[in-house]
Amino acid sequence: MANSEPDKKPRPGPWPPAPDSAAMPPSSWAKRTGFRPKFSGETNASNSDQMTSLPPPQPSLPKPKQPDTSLDIEAGRPRPGPDSNGEAVARDRAKEKENAKELTPPVRKLRQSDGGKNLAANGGEGSRRAARGEEVVAVDVPHQSVLDDDDYVARHSHMKYELRDSPGLVPIGLYGFQHFLSMLGSLILIPLVIVPAMGGTYEDTADVVSTVLFISGVTTLLHVSFGSRLPLIQGPSFVYLAPALAIINSPEFLGLKGNNFKHIMKELQGAIIIGSAFQTFLGYSGLMAIFLRLINPVVVAPTIAAVGLSFYSYGFPRLGACIEIGVLQILLVVIFSLYLRKISILGHRVFLIYAVPLGLFITWCTSFLLTESGVYSYKGCDTNIPASNIISDHCRRHVSRMKYCRVDTNHALSASPWFRFPYPLQWGMPVFHLKMALVMCVVSVIAAVDSVSQSSLPPTAGVLSRGIGLEGLTSILAGVWGTGTGSTTLTENVHTIAVTKMGSRRAVQLGACVLIVLSLVGKVGGFIASIPEVMVAALLCFMWAMLTALGLSNLRYSEAGSSRNIIIVGLSLFLSLSVPAYFQQYGLSPNSNLSVPSYFQPYIVASHGPIATTSGGVNYVVNTLLSLHMVIAFLVALILDNTVPGSKQERGVYVWSEAEAARREADVCKDYQLPFRVGTIFRWVKWVGL
């Protein structure tokens, strides 16, 4: 008998394989590209052409046929026949194998690189597909896109508050103020550079700072409500700083007498308005969404990195005017942001979030104590006397330390009124010149590319175009009010949200309202304008280094170890430094007396560049654009990345979600749809609606 001879029993068969280990949830750009890292257990690259469209129903697999000699494990004897229990056991095992392959670990995901499968929120019957004739119901699942220390990842537990959460007025107010305070450097440092370069006084600097705060608050409200609808702060971008300095140092402005500030500001306003109008057209016409098919992480990384590297000639040379204060400022920010970054107080990483404000406060207090103790006071020398009128050699040797190390030489705070309302055209009617407008048109394209790279979810083409178009409109507002730069999404947003774990758009909206109120207090602008220039230069060294690192970090969404990508990025970065250096040094003799400081020398290339045609406008545009580091990096990377063969995973190709599939996802609709049912009006517009 089979029961008495267990040695002759055939084996019941192998046990079903264990389920695969959970793959690491891809971050935002991986969602767009379909990138699957090899260390996640998935070695095959996914087809990035399949994103969010729901897969068609697939027929169930045929039941596996078992041999007639299959055993009943419980009874221990063979039971032949199609209806035997042995075949039922085999069918159960086959189902277990199929479920082990289909079921995923209970990690919440939203539109991953799985071809668009709508996985269940709780990891249960996630692989069940709707049968024919069965109605597909969209379930309102909370938004799963959250942040870790680097970027958005799909883990709900990592986020304190999601995009649509409203935890209450007090928490929202505190988080909103914290969000804007942590980005203080990005908001206020650009006016502290360009206004003195235009010949403006401390009072002019205070007025421009107040205007920047006002416009940043207004444009942030507009974008969070009617643009991309993501909790991203709008403000003056470093992308606009280099072209603004190039326009400020144009040859026609070098011989101006009188109030140079208002005259140059009106020229700058005209260029910004035209360039922003061009960006608005690209956005709302849908042309930018088509152009961005050519933009990949391999293009974005060197372009944004070149923006930070381009100001190396301004940073430390400006800081060296008072070396002890400048170095102290850099050391404090580095210590707070690196060595003390993991210290948490009441659940907040205070030193990491407030590294810039804390470093500025301590350095300012130190400089104040040194000034009051007489360290920077020299017998017989007066800080109020212009350097050109100082006769004593003793005072001339110390004029730099008296001007840049002391904190009482700036009277912007005392001269500022308590209330001041920034109004449009406050500097006069803008002046429009075609050559300056063309420069800003090219820069606006790069600014749009920078902004798009910061989206958390893969948006539809309509949402993308809507955000870029509204960014152009808000930059027009910045030009009309006269901030000196366009308004774009600040690059540091992703880092700030990752640390604070606050993803609620209501916090950013309330913070923007607070920013508008602060802009009406003239003393706030005066206080910011009174920051010593050496401290500004030290903070800029840190901010530009951060910008460079954030740009290069985009390479992690492509195959950074690929020889193709290494050569493209390396060549783009090197040429972005070398080609502008050729244009900036062309025609200059070593002993020539320049009319601008040495740190502004790279921006006077329009007067001596190598391009010399019969058209002065063409000479100005070409010499200026080819002297900008970010333009060279963008052009080289764009051409090489789109002409050198490479797989989509290797390049990190962007893939935008499809509109119809996005409308079937409740989370996407609630995240991106316009409020107050405005979206229903624009649904028919392909490049504006969802």
XYZ file of C-alpha atoms in Angstrom:
690
model
C 0.000 0.000 0.000
C 1.052 3.521 -0.602
C 0.300 4.303 3.041
C 2.671 1.644 4.328
C 5.562 2.552 2.041
C 6.321 6.211 2.585
C 9.759 5.850 0.967
C 8.181 5.235 -2.438
C 5.891 8.262 -2.301
C 6.544 10.848 -5.037
C 7.318 14.323 -3.766
C 4.352 16.710 -3.837
C 6.367 19.331 -5.723
C 8.310 22.482 -4.839
C 6.835 25.169 -2.633
C 5.846 28.414 -4.328
C 8.664 30.970 -4.505
C 8.756 33.755 -1.965
C 7.553 37.156 -3.133
C 10.177 39.523 -4.480
C 11.588 42.078 -2.096
C 9.951 45.466 -2.151
C 11.479 47.794 -4.674
C 12.563 51.192 -3.522
C 9.843 53.711 -4.394
C 11.162 55.908 -7.192
C 11.387 59.629 -6.706
C 9.722 62.313 -8.766
C 11.895 62.222 -11.856
C 11.968 58.440 -11.757
C 8.176 58.550 -11.987
C 8.468 60.612 -15.125
C 11.220 58.539 -16.708
C 10.205 55.046 -15.682
C 13.704 54.609 -14.252
C 14.192 51.432 -12.249
C 17.490 51.281 -10.329
C 19.340 47.999 -10.348
C 19.703 47.945 -6.582
C 15.918 47.825 -6.169
C 15.725 44.246 -7.412
C 14.340 45.205 -10.837
C 17.094 44.933 -13.415
C 15.093 45.553 -16.547
C 14.367 49.094 -17.572
C 10.730 49.853 -17.952
C 9.193 51.196 -21.083
C 9.004 54.889 -20.428
C 6.431 55.341 -23.155
C 3.820 53.743 -20.917
C 2.986 56.013 -18.076
C -0.405 56.609 -16.645
C -2.919 55.192 -19.075
C -4.794 52.340 -17.469
C -3.758 48.937 -18.884
C -6.369 46.970 -20.820
C -8.007 44.029 -19.067
C -6.034 40.848 -19.511
C -7.575 37.381 -19.679
C -6.929 35.142 -16.735
C -4.188 32.567 -17.103
C -5.263 29.005 -18.011
C -5.348 26.566 -15.167
C -2.183 24.502 -15.022
C -2.635 20.851 -15.843
C -1.411 18.467 -13.176
C -0.417 14.871 -13.856
C -2.803 12.128 -12.916
C -0.349 10.857 -10.299
C -0.708 13.989 -8.153
C -0.990 13.190 -4.479
C -3.370 14.268 -1.806
C -1.000 15.533 0.831
C -3.429 15.068 3.670
C -4.492 11.526 2.709
C -1.118 10.422 1.429
C -2.483 8.408 -1.551
C -2.987 9.225 -5.245
C -6.396 10.359 -6.441
C -6.542 10.439 -10.217
C -9.238 12.209 -12.120
C -9.949 15.805 -13.164
C -12.058 16.502 -10.105
C -9.623 15.100 -7.575
C -8.473 16.970 -4.476
C -4.891 16.707 -5.715
C -5.690 18.908 -8.672
C -7.482 21.336 -6.370
C -4.351 21.554 -4.242
C -2.289 22.140 -7.363
C -4.665 24.881 -8.452
C -4.346 26.500 -5.045
C -0.570 26.424 -5.325
C -0.730 27.902 -8.806
C -2.917 30.692 -7.474
C -0.442 31.284 -4.665
C 2.357 31.609 -7.200
C 0.313 34.026 -9.271
C -0.621 36.099 -6.232
C 2.986 36.131 -5.072
C 3.989 37.629 -8.398
C 1.162 40.156 -8.613
C 0.747 41.374 -5.064
C 3.011 44.153 -3.927
C 4.136 45.014 -0.397
C 1.833 47.438 1.415
C 3.760 50.509 0.273
C 1.536 53.210 -1.091
C 2.454 54.319 -4.561
C 1.041 56.725 -7.076
C 1.797 56.418 -10.781
C 5.090 54.603 -10.450
C 7.045 53.123 -13.330
C 4.796 50.045 -13.377
C 3.023 51.048 -16.504
C 0.351 52.968 -14.696
C -1.259 50.221 -12.578
C -3.551 51.643 -9.943
C -2.357 49.773 -6.884
C -4.600 49.464 -3.887
C -3.925 51.878 -1.101
C -3.617 49.237 1.583
C -1.719 46.638 -0.372
C -4.588 44.171 -0.449
C -6.363 43.324 -3.672
C -4.096 45.688 -5.520
C -3.716 43.611 -8.629
C -7.404 43.079 -9.288
C -8.498 44.454 -12.638
C -12.018 45.441 -13.550
C -13.775 42.865 -15.650
C -15.555 43.719 -18.844
C -18.698 45.671 -18.246
C -17.696 46.418 -14.684
C -17.691 50.075 -13.801
C -14.330 51.484 -12.792
C -14.773 53.700 -9.753
C -12.167 56.322 -8.903
C -11.389 56.106 -5.206
C -10.415 59.270 -3.409
C -7.095 58.243 -1.919
C -5.058 60.831 -0.002
C -2.080 62.224 -1.852
C 0.932 59.959 -1.370
C 3.684 62.151 -2.758
C 5.909 63.135 0.123
C 9.455 64.169 0.783
C 12.482 62.551 2.273
C 15.813 64.323 2.728
C 16.330 64.568 -1.027
C 13.046 64.565 -2.927
C 9.488 63.347 -3.105
C 9.014 59.668 -2.368
C 5.824 57.722 -2.040
C 5.693 57.031 1.673
C 2.790 58.578 3.498
C 4.431 58.263 6.920
C 7.300 60.586 5.974
C 5.096 63.667 5.619
C 3.541 65.653 8.426
C 0.983 67.399 6.246
C 0.009 66.618 2.676
C -0.779 68.996 -0.159
C -4.446 69.505 0.712
C -4.176 69.151 4.493
C -5.284 71.986 6.747
C -4.023 71.315 10.296
C -5.299 74.591 11.736
C -4.531 78.283 11.632
C -1.721 78.290 14.201
C 0.318 75.374 12.757
C -0.199 76.653 9.228
C 0.933 80.152 10.232
C 4.038 78.868 11.988
C 5.013 76.551 9.143
C 4.320 79.200 6.525
C 6.481 81.790 8.274
C 9.169 79.151 8.792
C 9.089 78.272 5.095
C 9.682 81.840 3.957
C 12.222 82.579 6.698
C 14.293 79.556 5.701
C 14.482 80.970 2.160
C 15.385 84.479 3.284
C 18.666 84.438 1.394
C 17.046 83.643 -1.938
C 14.464 86.406 -1.512
C 16.582 89.374 -0.453
C 20.159 88.901 -1.664
C 19.677 89.772 -5.342
C 18.472 93.366 -4.675
C 21.471 93.855 -2.380
C 23.710 93.119 -5.386
C 22.039 94.822 -8.347
C 20.894 98.091 -6.740
C 24.409 99.226 -5.696
C 25.623 98.142 -9.151
C 23.084 100.541 -10.693
C 24.315 103.398 -8.525
C 21.384 103.278 -6.122
C 21.512 104.554 -2.563
C 20.684 102.650 0.596
C 17.177 104.100 0.446
C 16.769 102.779 -3.102
C 17.912 99.357 -1.928
C 15.331 99.384 0.877
C 12.561 100.295 -1.586
C 13.549 97.522 -4.008
C 13.692 94.974 -1.161
C 10.162 95.929 -0.089
C 9.006 95.602 -3.694
C 10.600 92.154 -3.995
C 8.828 90.963 -0.834
C 5.506 92.300 -2.129
C 5.829 90.730 -5.580
C 7.056 87.419 -4.129
C 3.971 87.213 -1.926
C 1.566 88.087 -4.752
C 3.149 85.757 -7.310
C 3.300 82.880 -4.818
C -0.425 83.255 -4.145
C -1.152 83.264 -7.873
C 0.936 80.159 -8.573
C -0.364 78.130 -5.649
C -3.947 79.031 -6.583
C -3.992 79.202 -10.386
C -0.621 77.918 -11.614
C 0.992 74.597 -10.827
C -0.897 74.526 -7.481
C 2.171 73.094 -5.730
C 3.540 74.610 -2.478
C 6.418 76.357 -4.229
C 7.593 79.880 -3.433
C 8.100 82.367 -6.241
C 10.848 84.954 -6.039
C 13.817 86.561 -7.777
C 15.915 83.890 -9.440
C 19.696 83.737 -9.735
C 19.114 82.765 -13.369
C 18.271 86.426 -14.044
C 21.186 87.876 -12.050
C 23.980 87.502 -14.635
C 21.983 88.948 -17.579
C 20.762 91.758 -15.329
C 24.359 92.644 -14.447
C 25.272 92.477 -18.144
C 22.512 94.971 -18.984
C 23.457 97.200 -16.043
C 27.051 97.357 -17.300
C 26.109 98.060 -20.933
C 28.390 100.567 -22.708
C 25.640 103.182 -23.066
C 25.206 103.374 -19.282
C 28.869 103.825 -18.350
C 28.916 107.568 -19.008
C 25.638 108.460 -17.304
C 25.539 111.371 -14.902
C 22.999 112.053 -12.193
C 20.477 109.467 -11.029
C 21.768 106.349 -12.774
C 19.577 104.010 -10.745
C 16.190 105.023 -12.130
C 17.434 105.249 -15.712
C 19.032 101.794 -15.680
C 16.099 100.278 -13.782
C 13.667 101.445 -16.474
C 15.824 99.807 -19.155
C 15.945 96.616 -17.109
C 12.178 96.684 -16.600
C 11.552 96.889 -20.334
C 13.795 93.902 -21.054
C 12.141 91.818 -18.313
C 8.628 92.635 -19.540
C 9.407 91.588 -23.136
C 11.227 88.416 -22.072
C 8.394 87.474 -19.708
C 5.784 88.068 -22.409
C 7.735 85.658 -24.609
C 7.681 83.071 -21.826
C 3.919 83.569 -21.406
C 3.413 82.897 -25.112
C 5.531 79.738 -24.946
C 3.525 78.480 -21.983
C -0.056 79.143 -22.994
C 0.528 78.174 -26.632
C 1.885 74.768 -25.642
C 5.179 75.271 -27.459
C 7.173 74.967 -24.242
C 5.679 71.547 -23.501
C 6.802 70.391 -26.936
C 10.272 71.886 -26.472
C 10.675 70.213 -23.086
C 10.640 66.825 -24.798
C 14.277 67.618 -25.550
C 15.073 68.441 -21.915
C 16.407 65.676 -19.677
C 18.328 65.553 -16.373
C 21.556 65.412 -18.371
C 20.659 68.857 -19.768
C 19.226 70.370 -16.591
C 22.118 69.368 -14.297
C 24.993 71.281 -15.967
C 22.728 74.234 -16.796
C 21.677 74.865 -13.187
C 25.176 74.085 -11.909
C 26.612 76.677 -14.303
C 24.304 79.318 -12.797
C 25.986 78.887 -9.417
C 29.518 78.559 -10.765
C 29.241 81.703 -12.871
C 29.574 84.041 -9.874
C 32.914 82.776 -8.579
C 34.533 86.105 -9.506
C 32.120 87.995 -7.241
C 31.990 85.798 -4.133
C 35.306 85.716 -2.293
C 36.821 88.857 -3.883
C 33.880 90.792 -2.436
C 34.103 88.937 0.859
C 37.812 89.754 1.188
C 37.073 93.410 1.947
C 36.634 92.307 5.589
C 38.050 88.830 5.724
C 37.368 88.051 9.395
C 33.657 88.863 9.221
C 33.148 87.129 5.879
C 34.921 83.913 6.848
C 33.048 83.827 10.171
C 29.766 84.080 8.282
C 30.625 81.161 5.981
C 31.903 79.000 8.849
C 28.745 79.509 10.898
C 26.444 78.596 8.018
C 28.539 75.514 7.227
C 28.563 74.393 10.875
C 24.804 74.828 11.226
C 23.881 73.169 7.931
C 26.350 70.249 8.133
C 27.686 69.497 11.606
C 24.518 70.417 13.535
C 21.960 69.461 10.901
C 20.613 66.421 12.790
C 19.987 68.249 16.055
C 16.241 68.524 16.600
C 14.523 70.931 18.997
C 10.824 70.255 19.655
C 10.720 68.107 16.547
C 12.292 70.725 14.275
C 15.770 70.658 12.776
C 16.376 74.245 13.740
C 20.002 74.527 12.641
C 19.368 72.969 9.235
C 16.210 74.961 8.492
C 17.483 78.302 9.776
C 21.172 77.979 8.896
C 21.231 81.233 6.903
C 19.195 83.433 9.311
C 21.052 82.113 12.373
C 24.463 82.588 10.790
C 23.541 86.090 9.674
C 22.234 87.044 13.127
C 25.321 85.815 15.011
C 27.753 87.400 12.547
C 25.856 90.688 12.612
C 25.921 90.736 16.420
C 29.656 89.981 16.400
C 30.338 92.797 13.959
C 28.223 95.158 16.072
C 30.196 94.316 19.222
C 33.510 94.830 17.415
C 32.294 98.158 16.045
C 31.114 99.405 19.432
C 34.339 98.293 21.109
C 36.368 100.475 18.728
C 38.159 97.713 16.822
C 37.367 99.396 13.507
C 37.840 102.974 14.712
C 41.024 104.734 13.625
C 42.248 108.013 15.047
C 41.602 110.983 12.803
C 39.510 109.002 10.293
C 35.838 109.629 9.609
C 33.673 106.968 7.981
C 31.304 109.594 6.551
C 34.005 111.177 4.347
C 34.109 109.728 0.790
C 37.217 107.718 0.003
C 38.166 110.116 -2.811
C 38.365 113.024 -0.334
C 40.578 111.278 2.229
C 44.033 112.837 2.290
C 45.755 110.954 5.108
C 47.656 107.852 4.035
C 46.863 106.280 7.410
C 43.134 106.607 6.782
C 43.408 105.448 3.180
C 44.994 102.185 4.313
C 42.032 101.464 6.581
C 39.187 102.905 4.514
C 38.119 99.443 3.316
C 37.868 98.042 6.841
C 35.991 101.105 8.061
C 33.485 100.843 5.216
C 32.862 97.093 5.111
C 33.521 95.838 8.655
C 31.529 98.426 10.586
C 27.748 98.125 10.935
C 26.987 101.806 11.534
C 27.913 103.107 8.067
C 24.545 102.176 6.574
C 21.661 104.526 7.395
C 18.945 102.687 5.453
C 16.996 101.698 8.573
C 16.785 105.211 10.000
C 15.942 106.738 6.612
C 13.144 104.286 5.777
C 9.507 105.235 6.505
C 7.283 103.076 8.640
C 4.736 102.544 5.874
C 5.373 102.318 2.158
C 3.142 100.757 -0.495
C 5.009 99.428 -3.560
C 3.134 100.562 -6.644
C 3.575 99.798 -10.351
C 5.854 101.984 -12.474
C 7.325 103.519 -9.316
C 10.636 104.170 -11.087
C 9.026 105.625 -14.211
C 7.844 104.330 -17.584
C 9.886 101.302 -18.750
C 12.193 101.755 -21.736
C 12.224 99.033 -24.387
C 15.268 98.079 -26.450
C 15.182 95.078 -28.753
C 18.739 93.908 -28.073
C 18.215 93.753 -24.308
C 14.811 92.131 -24.761
C 16.310 89.355 -26.914
C 18.809 88.549 -24.168
C 15.990 88.239 -21.636
C 13.931 86.050 -23.991
C 16.706 83.444 -24.047
C 17.122 83.681 -20.283
C 13.372 83.184 -19.731
C 13.578 79.806 -21.499
C 16.326 78.657 -19.126
C 14.318 79.952 -16.151
C 11.322 77.909 -17.321
C 13.471 74.776 -17.575
C 14.713 75.396 -14.039
C 11.167 75.738 -12.718
C 9.850 72.613 -14.438
C 12.569 70.453 -12.883
C 11.087 71.034 -9.414
C 7.610 69.512 -9.863
C 6.774 66.669 -7.474
C 4.348 64.726 -9.658
C 4.569 64.187 -13.402
C 2.089 66.828 -14.595
C 0.053 66.738 -17.739
C 1.020 68.924 -20.667
C -1.794 71.307 -19.765
C -0.636 71.736 -16.167
C 2.940 72.213 -17.329
C 1.975 74.878 -19.851
C -0.313 76.554 -17.337
C 2.494 76.857 -14.805
C 5.013 78.220 -17.308
C 2.490 80.641 -18.776
C 1.498 82.007 -15.375
C 5.157 82.269 -14.428
C 5.594 84.518 -17.441
C 2.638 86.664 -16.345
C 3.997 87.013 -12.819
C 7.402 87.960 -14.218
C 5.628 90.703 -16.173
C 4.281 91.933 -12.827
C 7.831 91.895 -11.460
C 8.941 93.972 -14.434
C 6.087 96.463 -14.056
C 6.730 96.917 -10.328
C 10.489 97.070 -10.861
C 12.200 94.303 -8.887
C 15.174 94.108 -11.256
C 14.663 90.402 -12.053
C 11.935 88.053 -13.180
C 9.901 85.934 -10.778
C 10.450 82.174 -10.929
C 10.169 79.126 -8.717
C 13.020 79.193 -6.221
C 15.320 76.188 -6.550
C 15.684 75.750 -2.784
C 11.982 74.846 -2.399
C 12.538 71.101 -2.629
C 15.244 71.131 0.043
C 13.125 73.231 2.417
C 10.030 71.042 2.083
C 12.161 67.913 2.525
C 13.458 69.154 5.862
C 10.270 70.710 7.257
C 7.989 67.851 6.065
C 5.310 70.481 5.390
C 3.653 69.926 2.025
C 0.442 71.870 2.618
C -0.291 74.552 0.062
C -2.300 76.465 2.668
C 0.853 77.043 4.711
C 2.559 78.626 1.710
C -0.541 80.717 0.953
C -0.687 82.073 4.489
C 3.053 82.708 4.480
C 2.666 84.664 1.237
C 0.003 86.844 2.870
C 2.368 87.529 5.779
C 5.088 88.452 3.284
C 2.774 90.983 1.609
C 1.999 92.579 4.979
C 5.704 92.800 5.866
C 6.443 94.453 2.526
C 4.175 97.350 3.500
C 6.337 98.090 6.555
C 9.137 100.271 5.236
C 11.375 99.563 8.214
C 11.541 95.884 7.230
C 13.047 96.774 3.882
C 15.381 99.247 5.568
C 16.520 96.621 8.056
C 17.318 94.139 5.284
C 19.063 96.812 3.208
C 21.351 97.594 6.146
C 22.985 94.138 6.051
C 26.725 94.745 5.531
C 27.940 93.954 2.019
C 30.593 91.514 3.258
C 27.931 89.386 4.948
C 25.872 89.477 1.764
C 28.862 88.206 -0.229
C 29.489 85.434 2.318
C 25.870 84.290 2.181
C 25.965 84.369 -1.608
C 29.019 82.083 -1.595
C 26.966 79.528 0.318
C 23.803 80.024 -1.757
C 25.644 79.688 -5.075
C 27.418 76.558 -3.836
C 24.038 75.102 -2.854
C 22.622 75.998 -6.266
C 25.514 74.231 -7.994
C 25.044 71.120 -5.869
C 21.278 71.062 -6.398
C 21.837 71.271 -10.126
C 24.308 68.394 -10.207
C 22.078 66.285 -7.949
C 19.631 65.956 -10.843
C 22.038 63.459 -12.401
C 20.832 60.788 -9.990
C 17.688 60.487 -12.102
C 19.778 59.293 -15.034
C 22.621 56.795 -15.228
C 25.318 58.996 -13.733
C 27.991 56.349 -14.267
C 27.400 56.146 -17.999
C 30.407 57.256 -20.041
C 28.013 59.030 -22.395
C 26.536 61.160 -19.620
C 29.902 61.772 -17.957
C 31.372 63.186 -21.149
C 28.315 65.341 -21.901
C 28.117 66.836 -18.411
C 31.867 67.310 -18.068
C 32.207 68.942 -21.458
C 29.202 71.182 -20.809
C 30.573 72.390 -17.477
C 34.092 72.968 -18.754
C 32.977 74.863 -21.847
C 30.541 76.877 -19.723
C 33.561 78.233 -17.849
C 36.074 78.431 -20.686
C 34.027 79.917 -23.542
C 32.669 82.860 -21.471
C 36.207 83.474 -20.185
C 37.362 83.909 -23.790
C 34.618 86.434 -24.499
C 35.146 88.266 -21.203
C 38.919 88.624 -21.665
C 38.910 89.378 -25.384
C 40.322 92.800 -26.231
C 41.314 93.693 -22.664
C 44.910 94.637 -21.951
C 46.322 93.594 -18.570
C 47.050 97.172 -17.507
C 43.813 98.749 -18.737
C 41.958 100.931 -16.249
C 38.403 99.633 -16.169
C 35.486 101.835 -15.204
C 33.883 99.027 -13.163
C 35.162 97.005 -10.192
C 37.046 93.816 -10.970
C 34.170 91.594 -9.829
C 31.899 93.228 -12.445
C 34.449 92.898 -15.257
C 32.849 89.706 -16.721
C 29.680 91.676 -17.445
C 31.113 94.423 -19.671
C 31.813 92.046 -22.553
C 29.324 93.835 -24.823
C 31.800 96.692 -25.220
C 34.824 94.583 -26.285
C 33.604 91.121 -27.352
C 35.041 89.253 -30.362
C 31.808 89.418 -32.397
C 32.102 92.593 -34.477
C 29.609 92.844 -37.337
C 28.121 95.913 -38.959
C 25.090 95.661 -36.661
C 25.662 96.918 -33.145
C 22.532 95.148 -31.880
C 23.705 91.775 -33.172
C 27.117 92.325 -31.598
C 25.497 93.150 -28.261
C 23.169 90.124 -28.232
C 25.714 87.518 -29.368
C 28.584 88.777 -27.204
C 26.343 89.000 -24.147
C 24.686 85.598 -24.558
C 27.941 83.752 -25.270
C 29.512 85.323 -22.187
C 26.818 83.804 -19.929
C 27.912 80.493 -18.428
C 24.425 78.993 -18.200
C 23.705 79.654 -21.889
C 26.841 77.795 -23.015
C 26.139 74.876 -20.665
C 22.532 74.678 -21.847
C 23.388 74.750 -25.553
C 26.219 72.203 -25.337
C 24.246 69.761 -23.174
C 21.075 70.164 -25.258
C 22.828 69.455 -28.559
C 24.922 66.543 -27.308
C 22.156 64.836 -25.338
C 19.784 64.884 -28.302
C 22.323 63.813 -30.928
C 24.391 61.168 -29.096
C 22.480 57.843 -29.013
C 21.422 56.609 -25.599
C 18.612 54.622 -24.011
C 15.739 56.385 -22.304
C 16.790 55.068 -18.917
C 20.367 56.157 -19.512
C 19.246 59.674 -20.421
C 16.508 59.910 -17.781
C 13.916 60.936 -20.353
C 10.972 62.921 -19.056
C 7.563 61.350 -19.556
C 4.506 63.478 -18.850
C 1.262 61.860 -17.808
C -1.663 61.716 -20.160
C -4.620 64.009 -19.561
C -7.334 61.346 -19.807
C -5.548 59.023 -17.394
C -4.882 61.918 -15.024
C -8.570 62.822 -14.930
C -9.368 59.280 -13.811
C -7.085 59.656 -10.786
C -8.826 61.509 -7.996
C -5.558 62.601 -6.376
C -4.217 64.185 -9.546
C -7.474 66.018 -10.173
C -7.594 67.438 -6.670
C -3.911 68.351 -6.700
C -3.798 70.115 -10.048
C -7.342 71.250 -10.854
C -8.005 74.976 -10.660
C -10.114 76.141 -7.691
C -13.657 77.535 -7.700
C -14.554 75.302 -10.681
C -12.414 77.493 -12.925
C -10.869 74.376 -14.431
C -14.153 73.383 -16.080
C -13.949 76.536 -18.188
C -10.487 75.663 -19.531
C -10.935 71.907 -19.905
C -11.436 72.306 -23.628
C -8.147 74.229 -23.917
C -5.544 71.553 -24.567
C -2.586 73.523 -23.224
C -4.217 75.021 -20.119
C -6.679 72.541 -18.648
C -6.025 69.280 -16.859
